[in-house]
mmCIF file of N, CA, C and O in Angstrom:
data_model
loop_
_atom_site.group_PDB
_atom_site.id
_atom_site.type_symbol
_atom_site.label_atom_id
_atom_site.label_comp_id
_atom_site.label_asym_id
_atom_site.label_seq_id
_atom_site.Cartn_x
_atom_site.Cartn_y
_atom_site.Cartn_z
ATOM 1 N N MET E 26 29.336 13.861 24.362
ATOM 2 C CA MET E 26 28.014 13.371 24.642
ATOM 3 C C MET E 26 28.086 11.848 24.725
ATOM 4 O O MET E 26 28.780 11.205 23.948
ATOM 5 N N ARG E 27 27.376 11.294 25.687
ATOM 6 C CA ARG E 27 27.372 9.843 25.874
ATOM 7 C C ARG E 27 26.536 9.158 24.783
ATOM 8 O O ARG E 27 25.609 9.738 24.228
ATOM 9 N N THR E 28 26.869 7.912 24.507
ATOM 10 C CA THR E 28 26.148 7.129 23.494
ATOM 11 C C THR E 28 24.661 7.054 23.817
ATOM 12 O O THR E 28 23.813 7.179 22.924
ATOM 13 N N GLN E 29 24.326 6.877 25.082
ATOM 14 C CA GLN E 29 22.925 6.771 25.480
ATOM 15 C C GLN E 29 22.174 8.063 25.177
ATOM 16 O O GLN E 29 21.011 8.038 24.761
ATOM 17 N N SER E 30 22.835 9.194 25.386
ATOM 18 C CA SER E 30 22.201 10.481 25.112
ATOM 19 C C SER E 30 21.960 10.656 23.616
ATOM 20 O O SER E 30 20.922 11.155 23.194
ATOM 21 N N MET E 31 22.917 10.231 22.816
ATOM 22 C CA MET E 31 22.772 10.336 21.363
ATOM 23 C C MET E 31 21.646 9.435 20.871
ATOM 24 O O MET E 31 20.896 9.802 19.979
ATOM 25 N N ALA E 32 21.516 8.256 21.461
ATOM 26 C CA ALA E 32 20.459 7.324 21.067
ATOM 27 C C ALA E 32 19.083 7.932 21.304
ATOM 28 O O ALA E 32 18.134 7.644 20.573
ATOM 29 N N GLN E 33 18.955 8.789 22.286
ATOM 30 C CA GLN E 33 17.685 9.446 22.564
ATOM 31 C C GLN E 33 17.498 10.676 21.693
ATOM 32 O O GLN E 33 16.376 11.030 21.343
ATOM 33 N N THR E 34 18.565 11.328 21.297
ATOM 34 C CA THR E 34 18.503 12.571 20.533
ATOM 35 C C THR E 34 18.269 12.326 19.046
ATOM 36 O O THR E 34 17.497 13.047 18.411
ATOM 37 N N PHE E 35 18.913 11.333 18.464
ATOM 38 C CA PHE E 35 18.844 11.135 17.022
ATOM 39 C C PHE E 35 17.447 10.876 16.476
ATOM 40 O O PHE E 35 17.115 11.387 15.400
ATOM 41 N N PRO E 36 16.592 10.111 17.136
ATOM 42 C CA PRO E 36 15.244 9.935 16.583
ATOM 43 C C PRO E 36 14.500 11.270 16.405
ATOM 44 O O PRO E 36 13.793 11.460 15.413
ATOM 45 N N GLU E 37 14.689 12.187 17.329
ATOM 46 C CA GLU E 37 14.043 13.493 17.216
ATOM 47 C C GLU E 37 14.612 14.293 16.042
ATOM 48 O O GLU E 37 13.886 14.956 15.311
ATOM 49 N N LEU E 38 15.934 14.232 15.863
ATOM 50 C CA LEU E 38 16.566 14.928 14.745
ATOM 51 C C LEU E 38 16.122 14.317 13.413
ATOM 52 O O LEU E 38 15.921 15.029 12.432
ATOM 53 N N GLU E 39 15.945 12.998 13.391
ATOM 54 C CA GLU E 39 15.466 12.326 12.177
ATOM 55 C C GLU E 39 14.043 12.747 11.836
ATOM 56 O O GLU E 39 13.731 13.024 10.679
ATOM 57 N N LYS E 40 13.194 12.799 12.842
ATOM 58 C CA LYS E 40 11.802 13.228 12.617
ATOM 59 C C LYS E 40 11.747 14.629 12.034
ATOM 60 O O LYS E 40 10.910 14.925 11.200
ATOM 61 N N GLY E 41 12.649 15.491 12.475
ATOM 62 C CA GLY E 41 12.699 16.862 11.994
ATOM 63 C C GLY E 41 13.384 16.999 10.642
ATOM 64 O O GLY E 41 13.463 18.092 10.089
ATOM 65 N N GLY E 42 13.905 15.891 10.111
ATOM 66 C CA GLY E 42 14.558 15.933 8.811
ATOM 67 C C GLY E 42 15.950 16.546 8.842
ATOM 68 O O GLY E 42 16.488 16.915 7.803
ATOM 69 N N LEU E 43 16.546 16.637 10.022
ATOM 70 C CA LEU E 43 17.858 17.258 10.150
ATOM 71 C C LEU E 43 19.013 16.294 9.930
ATOM 72 O O LEU E 43 20.109 16.706 9.564
ATOM 73 N N VAL E 44 18.786 15.011 10.178
ATOM 74 C CA VAL E 44 19.811 13.992 9.963
ATOM 75 C C VAL E 44 19.174 12.775 9.317
ATOM 76 O O VAL E 44 17.960 12.582 9.369
ATOM 77 N N GLN E 45 20.043 11.949 8.718
ATOM 78 C CA GLN E 45 19.592 10.701 8.114
ATOM 79 C C GLN E 45 20.561 9.610 8.528
ATOM 80 O O GLN E 45 21.779 9.796 8.494
ATOM 81 N N ARG E 46 20.019 8.474 8.917
ATOM 82 C CA ARG E 46 20.854 7.335 9.296
ATOM 83 C C ARG E 46 20.752 6.257 8.226
ATOM 84 O O ARG E 46 19.672 5.959 7.738
ATOM 85 N N THR E 47 21.902 5.679 7.869
ATOM 86 C CA THR E 47 21.946 4.555 6.932
ATOM 87 C C THR E 47 22.898 3.509 7.501
ATOM 88 O O THR E 47 23.862 3.855 8.180
ATOM 89 N N PRO E 48 22.635 2.233 7.216
ATOM 90 C CA PRO E 48 23.530 1.184 7.723
ATOM 91 C C PRO E 48 24.927 1.317 7.129
ATOM 92 O O PRO E 48 25.092 1.665 5.960
ATOM 93 N N ASP E 49 25.933 1.035 7.935
ATOM 94 C CA ASP E 49 27.320 1.040 7.486
ATOM 95 C C ASP E 49 27.541 -0.237 6.673
ATOM 96 O O ASP E 49 27.370 -1.332 7.196
ATOM 97 N N PRO E 50 27.909 -0.120 5.398
ATOM 98 C CA PRO E 50 28.085 -1.323 4.581
ATOM 99 C C PRO E 50 29.252 -2.204 5.032
ATOM 100 O O PRO E 50 29.277 -3.396 4.742
ATOM 101 N N ARG E 51 30.197 -1.638 5.768
ATOM 102 C CA ARG E 51 31.358 -2.413 6.233
ATOM 103 C C ARG E 51 31.134 -3.055 7.593
ATOM 104 O O ARG E 51 31.834 -3.997 7.943
ATOM 105 N N ASP E 52 30.191 -2.544 8.382
ATOM 106 C CA ASP E 52 29.963 -3.062 9.732
ATOM 107 C C ASP E 52 28.476 -2.948 10.031
ATOM 108 O O ASP E 52 27.960 -1.861 10.307
ATOM 109 N N GLY E 53 27.773 -4.063 9.958
ATOM 110 C CA GLY E 53 26.319 -4.083 10.132
ATOM 111 C C GLY E 53 25.827 -3.628 11.494
ATOM 112 O O GLY E 53 24.647 -3.360 11.664
ATOM 113 N N ARG E 54 26.722 -3.511 12.455
ATOM 114 C CA ARG E 54 26.316 -3.059 13.791
ATOM 115 C C ARG E 54 26.258 -1.552 13.889
ATOM 116 O O ARG E 54 25.702 -1.010 14.833
ATOM 117 N N ARG E 55 26.842 -0.849 12.909
ATOM 118 C CA ARG E 55 26.956 0.609 12.978
ATOM 119 C C ARG E 55 26.009 1.296 12.005
ATOM 120 O O ARG E 55 25.556 0.699 11.041
ATOM 121 N N MET E 56 25.762 2.558 12.290
ATOM 122 C CA MET E 56 24.958 3.402 11.408
ATOM 123 C C MET E 56 25.804 4.608 11.001
ATOM 124 O O MET E 56 26.594 5.118 11.796
ATOM 125 N N LEU E 57 25.638 5.034 9.754
ATOM 126 C CA LEU E 57 26.299 6.246 9.282
ATOM 127 C C LEU E 57 25.304 7.386 9.378
ATOM 128 O O LEU E 57 24.138 7.234 9.021
ATOM 129 N N ILE E 58 25.755 8.514 9.857
ATOM 130 C CA ILE E 58 24.905 9.684 10.056
ATOM 131 C C ILE E 58 25.296 10.751 9.046
ATOM 132 O O ILE E 58 26.471 11.053 8.879
ATOM 133 N N SER E 59 24.296 11.312 8.368
ATOM 134 C CA SER E 59 24.569 12.430 7.465
ATOM 135 C C SER E 59 23.585 13.556 7.772
ATOM 136 O O SER E 59 22.464 13.313 8.188
ATOM 137 N N ALA E 60 24.044 14.762 7.579
ATOM 138 C CA ALA E 60 23.210 15.928 7.871
ATOM 139 C C ALA E 60 22.838 16.632 6.582
ATOM 140 O O ALA E 60 23.488 16.551 5.591
#
């Protein structure tokens, strides 16, 4: 899946409570995803 597609998909998954995003403590540009 392309990065752009994931950027559109993750907000919907977050709203549904299926995933959670947290900032990566080692790289402020990245997000860690947990299910």
